[in-house]
Structure formats: C-alpha cells, structure tokens
PDB file of C-alpha atoms in Angstrom:
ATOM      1  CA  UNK A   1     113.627 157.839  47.214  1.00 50.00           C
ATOM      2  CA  UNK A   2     111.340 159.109  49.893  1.00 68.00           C
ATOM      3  CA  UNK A   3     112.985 159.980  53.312  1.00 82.00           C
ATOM      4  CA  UNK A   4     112.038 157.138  55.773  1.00 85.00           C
ATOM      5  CA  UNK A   5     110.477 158.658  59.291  1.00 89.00           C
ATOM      6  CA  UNK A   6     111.548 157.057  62.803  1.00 90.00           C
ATOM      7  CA  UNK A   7     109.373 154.077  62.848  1.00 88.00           C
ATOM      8  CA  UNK A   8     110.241 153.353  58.894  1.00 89.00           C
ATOM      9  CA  UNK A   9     113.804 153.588  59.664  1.00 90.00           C
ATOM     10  CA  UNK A  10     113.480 151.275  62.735  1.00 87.00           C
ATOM     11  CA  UNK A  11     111.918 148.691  61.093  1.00 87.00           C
ATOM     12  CA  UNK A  12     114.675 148.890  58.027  1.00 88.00           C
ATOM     13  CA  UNK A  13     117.065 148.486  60.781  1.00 88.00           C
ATOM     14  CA  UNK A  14     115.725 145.298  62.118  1.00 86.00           C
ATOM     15  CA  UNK A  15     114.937 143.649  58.935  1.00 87.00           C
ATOM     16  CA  UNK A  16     118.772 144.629  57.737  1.00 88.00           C
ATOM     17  CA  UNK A  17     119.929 142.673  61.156  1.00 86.00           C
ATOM     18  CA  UNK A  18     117.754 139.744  60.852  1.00 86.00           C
ATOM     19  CA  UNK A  19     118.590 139.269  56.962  1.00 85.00           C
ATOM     20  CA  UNK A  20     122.956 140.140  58.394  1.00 85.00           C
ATOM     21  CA  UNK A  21     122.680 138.217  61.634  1.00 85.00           C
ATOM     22  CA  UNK A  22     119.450 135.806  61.661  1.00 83.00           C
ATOM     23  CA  UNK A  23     117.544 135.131  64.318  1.00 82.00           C
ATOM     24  CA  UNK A  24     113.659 136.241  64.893  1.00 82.00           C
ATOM     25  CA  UNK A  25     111.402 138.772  65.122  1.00 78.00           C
ATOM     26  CA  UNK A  26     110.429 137.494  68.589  1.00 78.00           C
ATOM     27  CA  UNK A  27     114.162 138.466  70.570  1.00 78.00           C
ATOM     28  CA  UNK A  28     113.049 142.092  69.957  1.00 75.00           C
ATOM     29  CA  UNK A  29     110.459 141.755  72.250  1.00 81.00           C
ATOM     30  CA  UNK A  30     110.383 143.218  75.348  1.00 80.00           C
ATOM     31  CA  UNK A  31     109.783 140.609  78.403  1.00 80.00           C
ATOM     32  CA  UNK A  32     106.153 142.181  80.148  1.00 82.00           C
ATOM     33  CA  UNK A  33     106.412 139.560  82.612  1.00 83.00           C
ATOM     34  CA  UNK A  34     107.484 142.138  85.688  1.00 83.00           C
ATOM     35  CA  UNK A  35     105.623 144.803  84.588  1.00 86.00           C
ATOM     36  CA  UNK A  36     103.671 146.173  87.029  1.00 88.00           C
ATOM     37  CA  UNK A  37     101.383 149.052  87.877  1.00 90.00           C
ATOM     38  CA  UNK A  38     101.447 151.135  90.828  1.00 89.00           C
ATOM     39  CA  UNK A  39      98.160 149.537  92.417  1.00 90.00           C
ATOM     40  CA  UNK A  40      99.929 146.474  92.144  1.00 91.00           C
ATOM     41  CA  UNK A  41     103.077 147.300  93.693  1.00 92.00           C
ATOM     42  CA  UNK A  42     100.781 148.770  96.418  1.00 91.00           C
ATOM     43  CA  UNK A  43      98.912 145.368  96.764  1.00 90.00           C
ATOM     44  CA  UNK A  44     102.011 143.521  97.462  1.00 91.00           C
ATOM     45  CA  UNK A  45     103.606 145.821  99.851  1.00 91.00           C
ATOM     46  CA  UNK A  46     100.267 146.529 101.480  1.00 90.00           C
ATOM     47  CA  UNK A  47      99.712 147.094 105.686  1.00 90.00           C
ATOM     48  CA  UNK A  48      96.093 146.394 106.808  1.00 92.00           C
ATOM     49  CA  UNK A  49      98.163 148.993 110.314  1.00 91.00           C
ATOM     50  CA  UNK A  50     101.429 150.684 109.930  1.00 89.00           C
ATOM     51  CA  UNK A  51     102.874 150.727 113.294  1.00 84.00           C
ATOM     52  CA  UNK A  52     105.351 153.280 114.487  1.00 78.00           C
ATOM     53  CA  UNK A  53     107.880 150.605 113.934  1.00 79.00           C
ATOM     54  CA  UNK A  54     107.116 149.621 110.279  1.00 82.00           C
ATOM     55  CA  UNK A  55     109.106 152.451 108.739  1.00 85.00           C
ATOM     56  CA  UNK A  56     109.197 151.951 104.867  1.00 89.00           C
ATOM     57  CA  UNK A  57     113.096 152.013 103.518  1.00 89.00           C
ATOM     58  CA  UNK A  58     112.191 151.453  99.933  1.00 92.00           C
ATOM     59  CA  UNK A  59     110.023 153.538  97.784  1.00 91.00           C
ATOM     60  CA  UNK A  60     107.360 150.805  96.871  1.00 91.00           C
ATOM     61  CA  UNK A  61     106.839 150.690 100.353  1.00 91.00           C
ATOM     62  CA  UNK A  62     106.450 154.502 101.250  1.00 92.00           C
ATOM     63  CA  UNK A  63     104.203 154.100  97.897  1.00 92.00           C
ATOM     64  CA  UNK A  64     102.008 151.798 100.160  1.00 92.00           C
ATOM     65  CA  UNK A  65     102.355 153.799 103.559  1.00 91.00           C
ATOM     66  CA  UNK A  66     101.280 156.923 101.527  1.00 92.00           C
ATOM     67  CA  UNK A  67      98.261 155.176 100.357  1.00 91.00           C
ATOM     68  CA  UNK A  68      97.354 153.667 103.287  1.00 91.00           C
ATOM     69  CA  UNK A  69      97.736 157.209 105.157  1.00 91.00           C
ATOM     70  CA  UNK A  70      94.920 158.589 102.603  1.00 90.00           C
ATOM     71  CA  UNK A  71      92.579 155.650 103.727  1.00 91.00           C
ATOM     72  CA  UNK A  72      89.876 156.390 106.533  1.00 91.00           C
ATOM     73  CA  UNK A  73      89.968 153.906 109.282  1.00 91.00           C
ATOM     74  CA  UNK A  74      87.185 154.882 111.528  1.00 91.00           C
ATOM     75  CA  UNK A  75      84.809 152.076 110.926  1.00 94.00           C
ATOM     76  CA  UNK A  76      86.229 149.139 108.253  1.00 95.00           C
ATOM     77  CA  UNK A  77      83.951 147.139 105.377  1.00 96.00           C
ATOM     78  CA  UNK A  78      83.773 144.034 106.661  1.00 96.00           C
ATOM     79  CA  UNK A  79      83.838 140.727 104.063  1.00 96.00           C
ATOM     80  CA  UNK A  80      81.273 137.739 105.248  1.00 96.00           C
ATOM     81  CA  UNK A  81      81.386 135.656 103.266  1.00 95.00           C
ATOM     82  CA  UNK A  82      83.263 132.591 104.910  1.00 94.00           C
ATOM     83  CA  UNK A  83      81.640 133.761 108.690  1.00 95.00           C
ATOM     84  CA  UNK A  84      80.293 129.735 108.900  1.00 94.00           C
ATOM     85  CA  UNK A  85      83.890 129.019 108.528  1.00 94.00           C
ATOM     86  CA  UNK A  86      84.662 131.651 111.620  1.00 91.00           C
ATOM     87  CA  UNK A  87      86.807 133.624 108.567  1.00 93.00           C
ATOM     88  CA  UNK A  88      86.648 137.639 108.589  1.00 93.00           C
ATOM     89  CA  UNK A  89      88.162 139.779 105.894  1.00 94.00           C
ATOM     90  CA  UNK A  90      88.351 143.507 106.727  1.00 95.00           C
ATOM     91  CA  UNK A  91      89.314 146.515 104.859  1.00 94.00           C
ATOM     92  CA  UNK A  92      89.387 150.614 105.641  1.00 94.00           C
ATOM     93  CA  UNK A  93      87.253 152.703 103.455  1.00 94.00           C
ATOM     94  CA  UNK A  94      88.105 154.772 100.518  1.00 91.00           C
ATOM     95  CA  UNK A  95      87.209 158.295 100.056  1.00 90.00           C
ATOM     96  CA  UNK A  96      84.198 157.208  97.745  1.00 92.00           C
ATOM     97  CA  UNK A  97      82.360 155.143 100.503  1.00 94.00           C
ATOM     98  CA  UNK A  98      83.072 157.321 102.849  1.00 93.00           C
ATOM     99  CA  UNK A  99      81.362 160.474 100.814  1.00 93.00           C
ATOM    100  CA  UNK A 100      78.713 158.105 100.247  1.00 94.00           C
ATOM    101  CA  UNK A 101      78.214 156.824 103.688  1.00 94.00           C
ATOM    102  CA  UNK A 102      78.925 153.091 103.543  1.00 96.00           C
ATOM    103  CA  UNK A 103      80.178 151.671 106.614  1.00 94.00           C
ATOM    104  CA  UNK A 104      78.750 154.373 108.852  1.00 93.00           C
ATOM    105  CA  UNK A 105      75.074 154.906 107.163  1.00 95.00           C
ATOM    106  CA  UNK A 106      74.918 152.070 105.281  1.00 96.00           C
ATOM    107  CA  UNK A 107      75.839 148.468 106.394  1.00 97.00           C
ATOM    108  CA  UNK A 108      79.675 147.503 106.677  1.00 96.00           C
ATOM    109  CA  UNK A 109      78.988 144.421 104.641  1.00 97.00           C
ATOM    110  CA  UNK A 110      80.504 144.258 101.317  1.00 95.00           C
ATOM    111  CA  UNK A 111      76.981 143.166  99.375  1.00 93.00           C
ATOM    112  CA  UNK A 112      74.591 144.487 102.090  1.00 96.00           C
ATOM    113  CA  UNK A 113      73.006 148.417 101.339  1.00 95.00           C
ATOM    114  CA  UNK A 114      70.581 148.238 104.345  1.00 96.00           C
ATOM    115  CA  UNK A 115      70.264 151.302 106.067  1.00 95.00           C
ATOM    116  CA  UNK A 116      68.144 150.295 109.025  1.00 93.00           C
ATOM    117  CA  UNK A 117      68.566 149.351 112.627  1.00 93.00           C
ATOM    118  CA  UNK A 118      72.771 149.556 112.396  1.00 95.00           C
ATOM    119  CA  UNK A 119      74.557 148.560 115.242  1.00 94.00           C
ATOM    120  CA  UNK A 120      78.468 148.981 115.999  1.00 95.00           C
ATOM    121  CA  UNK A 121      80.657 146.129 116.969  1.00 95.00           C
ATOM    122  CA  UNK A 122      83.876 146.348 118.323  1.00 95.00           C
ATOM    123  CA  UNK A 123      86.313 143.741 116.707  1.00 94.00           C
ATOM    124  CA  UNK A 124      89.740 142.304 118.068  1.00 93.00           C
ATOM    125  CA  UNK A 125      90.653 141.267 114.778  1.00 92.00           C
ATOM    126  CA  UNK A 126      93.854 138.889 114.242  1.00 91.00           C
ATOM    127  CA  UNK A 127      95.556 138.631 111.388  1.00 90.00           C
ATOM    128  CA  UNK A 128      99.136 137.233 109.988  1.00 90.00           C
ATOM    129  CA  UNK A 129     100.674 139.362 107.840  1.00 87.00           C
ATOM    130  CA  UNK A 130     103.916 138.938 106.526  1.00 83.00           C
ATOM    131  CA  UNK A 131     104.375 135.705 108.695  1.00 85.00           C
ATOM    132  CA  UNK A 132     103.734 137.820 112.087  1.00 86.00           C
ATOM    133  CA  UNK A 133     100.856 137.272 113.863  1.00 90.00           C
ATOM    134  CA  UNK A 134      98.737 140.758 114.887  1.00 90.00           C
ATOM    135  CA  UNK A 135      95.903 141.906 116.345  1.00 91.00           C
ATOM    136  CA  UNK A 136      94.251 145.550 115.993  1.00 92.00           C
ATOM    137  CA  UNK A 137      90.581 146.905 117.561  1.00 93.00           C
ATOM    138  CA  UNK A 138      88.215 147.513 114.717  1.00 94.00           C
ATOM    139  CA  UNK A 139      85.198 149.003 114.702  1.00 95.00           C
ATOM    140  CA  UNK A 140      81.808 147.943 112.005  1.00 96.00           C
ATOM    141  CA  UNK A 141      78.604 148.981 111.390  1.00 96.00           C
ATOM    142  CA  UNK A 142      76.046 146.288 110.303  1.00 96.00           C
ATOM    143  CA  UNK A 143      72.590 145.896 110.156  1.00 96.00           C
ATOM    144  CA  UNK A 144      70.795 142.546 111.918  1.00 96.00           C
ATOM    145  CA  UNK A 145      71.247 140.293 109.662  1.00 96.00           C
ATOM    146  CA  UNK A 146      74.935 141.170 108.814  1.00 96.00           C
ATOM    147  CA  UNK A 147      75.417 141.313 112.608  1.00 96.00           C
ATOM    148  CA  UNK A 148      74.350 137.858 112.970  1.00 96.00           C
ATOM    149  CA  UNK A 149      77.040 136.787 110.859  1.00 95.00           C
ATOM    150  CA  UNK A 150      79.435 138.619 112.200  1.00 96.00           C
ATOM    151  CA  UNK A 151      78.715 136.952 116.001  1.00 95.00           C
ATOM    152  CA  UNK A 152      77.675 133.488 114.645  1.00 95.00           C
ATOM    153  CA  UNK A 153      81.156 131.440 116.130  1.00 92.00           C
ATOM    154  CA  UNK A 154      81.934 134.441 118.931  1.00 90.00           C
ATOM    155  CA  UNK A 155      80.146 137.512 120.840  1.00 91.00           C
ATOM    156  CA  UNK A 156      81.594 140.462 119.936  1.00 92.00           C
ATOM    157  CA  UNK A 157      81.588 144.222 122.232  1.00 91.00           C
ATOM    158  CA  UNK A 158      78.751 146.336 120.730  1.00 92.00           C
ATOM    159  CA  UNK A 159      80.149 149.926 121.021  1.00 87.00           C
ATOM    160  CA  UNK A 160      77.351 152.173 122.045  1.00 81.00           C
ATOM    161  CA  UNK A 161      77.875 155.767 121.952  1.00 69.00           C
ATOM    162  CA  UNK A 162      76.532 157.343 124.944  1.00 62.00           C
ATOM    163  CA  UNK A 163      76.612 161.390 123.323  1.00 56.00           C
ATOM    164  CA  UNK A 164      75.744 161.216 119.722  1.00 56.00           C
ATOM    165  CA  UNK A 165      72.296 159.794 118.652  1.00 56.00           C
ATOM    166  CA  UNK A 166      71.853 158.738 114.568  1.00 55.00           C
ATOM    167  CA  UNK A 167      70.459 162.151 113.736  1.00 60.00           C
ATOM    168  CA  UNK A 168      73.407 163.992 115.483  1.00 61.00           C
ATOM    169  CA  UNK A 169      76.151 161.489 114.115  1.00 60.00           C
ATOM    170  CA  UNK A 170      74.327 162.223 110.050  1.00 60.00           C
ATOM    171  CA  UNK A 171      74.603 166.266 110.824  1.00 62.00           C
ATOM    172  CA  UNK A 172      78.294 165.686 112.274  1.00 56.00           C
ATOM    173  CA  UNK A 173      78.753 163.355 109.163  1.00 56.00           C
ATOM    174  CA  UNK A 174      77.581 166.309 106.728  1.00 59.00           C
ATOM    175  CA  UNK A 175      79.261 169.042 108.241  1.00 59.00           C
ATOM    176  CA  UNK A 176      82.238 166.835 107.672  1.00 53.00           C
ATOM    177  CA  UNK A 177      81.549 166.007 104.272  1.00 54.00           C
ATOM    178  CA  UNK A 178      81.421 169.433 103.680  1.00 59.00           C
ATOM    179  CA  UNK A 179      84.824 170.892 104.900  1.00 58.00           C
ATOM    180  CA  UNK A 180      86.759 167.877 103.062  1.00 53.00           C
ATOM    181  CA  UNK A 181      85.115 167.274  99.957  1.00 53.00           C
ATOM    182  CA  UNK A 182      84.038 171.269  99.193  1.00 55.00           C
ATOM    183  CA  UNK A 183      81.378 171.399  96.066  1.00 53.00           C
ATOM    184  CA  UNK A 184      83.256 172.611  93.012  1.00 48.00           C
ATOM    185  CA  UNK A 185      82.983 176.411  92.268  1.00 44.00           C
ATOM    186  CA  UNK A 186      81.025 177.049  88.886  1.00 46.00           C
ATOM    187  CA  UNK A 187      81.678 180.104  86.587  1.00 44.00           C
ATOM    188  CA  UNK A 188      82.405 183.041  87.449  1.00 46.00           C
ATOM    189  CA  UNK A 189      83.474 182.175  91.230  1.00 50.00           C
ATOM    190  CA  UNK A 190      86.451 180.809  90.402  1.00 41.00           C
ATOM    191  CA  UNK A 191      87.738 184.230  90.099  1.00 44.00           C
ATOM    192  CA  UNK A 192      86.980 185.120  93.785  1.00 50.00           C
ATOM    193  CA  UNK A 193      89.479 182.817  95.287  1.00 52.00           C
ATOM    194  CA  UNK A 194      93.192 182.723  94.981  1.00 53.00           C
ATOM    195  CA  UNK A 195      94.735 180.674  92.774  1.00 46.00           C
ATOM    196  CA  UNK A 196      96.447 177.143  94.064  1.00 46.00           C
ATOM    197  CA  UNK A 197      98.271 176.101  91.213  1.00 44.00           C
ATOM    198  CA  UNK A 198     101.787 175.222  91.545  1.00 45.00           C
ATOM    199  CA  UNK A 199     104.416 177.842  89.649  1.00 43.00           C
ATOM    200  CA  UNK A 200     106.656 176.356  86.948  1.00 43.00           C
ATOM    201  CA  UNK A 201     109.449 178.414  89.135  1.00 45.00           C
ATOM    202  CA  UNK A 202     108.336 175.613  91.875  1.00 50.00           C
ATOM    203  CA  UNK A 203     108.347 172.561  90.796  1.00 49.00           C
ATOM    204  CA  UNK A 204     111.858 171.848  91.880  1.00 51.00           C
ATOM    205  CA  UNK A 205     110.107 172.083  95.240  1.00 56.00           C
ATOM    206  CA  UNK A 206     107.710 169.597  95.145  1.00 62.00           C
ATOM    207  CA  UNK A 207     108.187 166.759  97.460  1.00 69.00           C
ATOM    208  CA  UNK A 208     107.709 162.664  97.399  1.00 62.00           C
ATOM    209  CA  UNK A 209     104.727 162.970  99.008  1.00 68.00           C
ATOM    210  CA  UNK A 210     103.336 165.445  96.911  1.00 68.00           C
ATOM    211  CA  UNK A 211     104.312 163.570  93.530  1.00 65.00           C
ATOM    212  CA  UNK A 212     102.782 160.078  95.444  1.00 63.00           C
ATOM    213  CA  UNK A 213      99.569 162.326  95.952  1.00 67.00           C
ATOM    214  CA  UNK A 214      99.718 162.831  92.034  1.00 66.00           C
ATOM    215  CA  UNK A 215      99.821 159.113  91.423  1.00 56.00           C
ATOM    216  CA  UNK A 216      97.129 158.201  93.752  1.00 61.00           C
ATOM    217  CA  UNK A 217      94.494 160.978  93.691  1.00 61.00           C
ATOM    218  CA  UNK A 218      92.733 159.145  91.081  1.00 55.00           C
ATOM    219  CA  UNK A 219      92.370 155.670  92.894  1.00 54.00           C
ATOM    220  CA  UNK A 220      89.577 157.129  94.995  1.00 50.00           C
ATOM    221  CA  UNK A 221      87.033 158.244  92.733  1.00 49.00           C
TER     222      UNK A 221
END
C-alpha cells in the first residue's frame, strides 16, 4: 500500500470519524463570518482627526492611527455628490494623489480632473463620529463649477495665499515630490549607496510601527 501524504491522511481521518461518529462534512468547516482583513479593521476603527486625546489602547486601533498618520492632510478630496442636500463627504489624500497632484493641481472633487482656474476654500466641517459631534478646518481645491457646489446652501472662506503664486506653489510641489518619493536607482547605481536592508541579527529589533509600515506600504500605490 502506498504511503498516504498529509492531505491523504487528513481526509482518511475525517471520513474514518464521520463513518465512527456521523455527522457531516459541513461541521468541519471553518465559520468565515468574522474574518476580516486589515483594511477592514482599519475602516471600522477609522478617525477622519486623531486628537491628542484619542490615544489608541488596542492594536486595531493603533492599526488605524498608524494609517491615518501616513495620510497627507493638507488639502482633503472632497465628495459632492449630495451638495443639493447641503451633505459633504471629505477624505485626506493618499500618497498616489498626492504624487499625482489631485487635490492641489487638479480639482478636489472626487469625479472632476479640471485643472483650470482652482480656487481654495476653507471648510469648518462638522461631523459625528462615534456618536460625538466635531468640527475640524479643512482646506479644498476646486475648480468653478465644483466650487459652486461646494457654496450652493452656505459661503465658505476662500483662502488666498498672499506669497506663493500657481507657478511657485507647482516648483515647491516638485521639489517636494522629489525628496519623498526619490526615482528608483537603475543598474549599476545601486552599488554607490549603502545598503538599507534590515540584518537577520536585527529583526528582534524591529518595532510595531515598523511591522504596521510592512502591512500598509502597499495600500498606497
């Protein structure tokens, strides 16, 4: 008789049980109904602002903060699509839009890629949030139209900068761009610069924050 491998040998097992014991094939399945993935366990313990006093205790919350922390919250995308109903949804940007230049170059507005005539607006946006009420100053870029919707129940502050023009905000923007998101080094530059990669000697060392940044560098791109 042939020698049975793990998986031949498991199912031998169960079959022997069910034939012994009864029952069905079905109470050896495993209930998927709380599974969840790490996005999801972000999504429900979510901030749109961690204050000083939210201080996360459990680690699907610091899973959250730490995500939150790698979001940039300079100008928000802003959701119109209920502004006849006076309704505002508002988000920070991710790493993507931000290399790309939505919500600063491009319009704020989630379906809107217009690129002309932006103007900022200064929002006092309220929001409930785990049964609290809260309010936090957020700034948008839109273009006319999106603007429009955006004051169509109230006025809102236009922020005008009074130092940077559009051409000297784009060079700032590049120059940014630049220091944190470096071009990758092809062939045989690699070899000039030290080497970053953590030692297996190390990897006791390595700390919550860097194992979240594992998890989430990925969610960006």
């Amino acid at each position: 008789m042939m020698p049975l491998d793990a998986y031949q040998r498991h199912q031998k097992m169960v079959n022997d049980y069910l034939q012994y014991y009864g029952g069905s094939r079905k109470d050896f399945k495993r209930d998927t109904s709380k599974d969840k993935r790490d996005i999801d366990v972000i999504k429900e313990n979510s901030r749109f602002v961690w204050d000083d006093k939210d201080n996360p205790e459990t680690w699907e919350e610091k899973l959250a903060k730490h995500y939150w922390d790698r979001l940039y919250k300079e100008y928000a995308i802003a959701d119109l699509s209920r502004y006849k109903e006076g309704k505002l949804g508002l988000r920070w940007r991710s790493e993507r839009e931000v290399v790309s230049g939505k919500g600063q170059f491009i319009c704020a507005a989630v379906n809107c890629s217009s690129v002309e005539f932006l103007r900022s607006w200064e929002v006092d946006f309220a929001y409930r949030e785990r049964g609290e009420k809260r309010n936090v100053l957020v700034k948008v870029r839109l273009c006319p139209m999106c603007s429009a919707k955006l004051n169509y129940h109230r006025r809102h502050t236009e922020f005008v900068s009074q130092t940077k023009g559009r051409k000297e905000e784009e060079e700032e923007f590049k120059a940014e761009k630049s220091d944190k998101f470096p071009e990758k080094t092809v062939g045989s530059e690699v070899w000039k610069e030290p080497s970053t990669s953590v030692q297996k000697g190390d990897s006791s060392k390595r700390t919550q924050e860097e194992e979240f940044d594992d998890y989430l560098k990925n969610m960006f791109m």
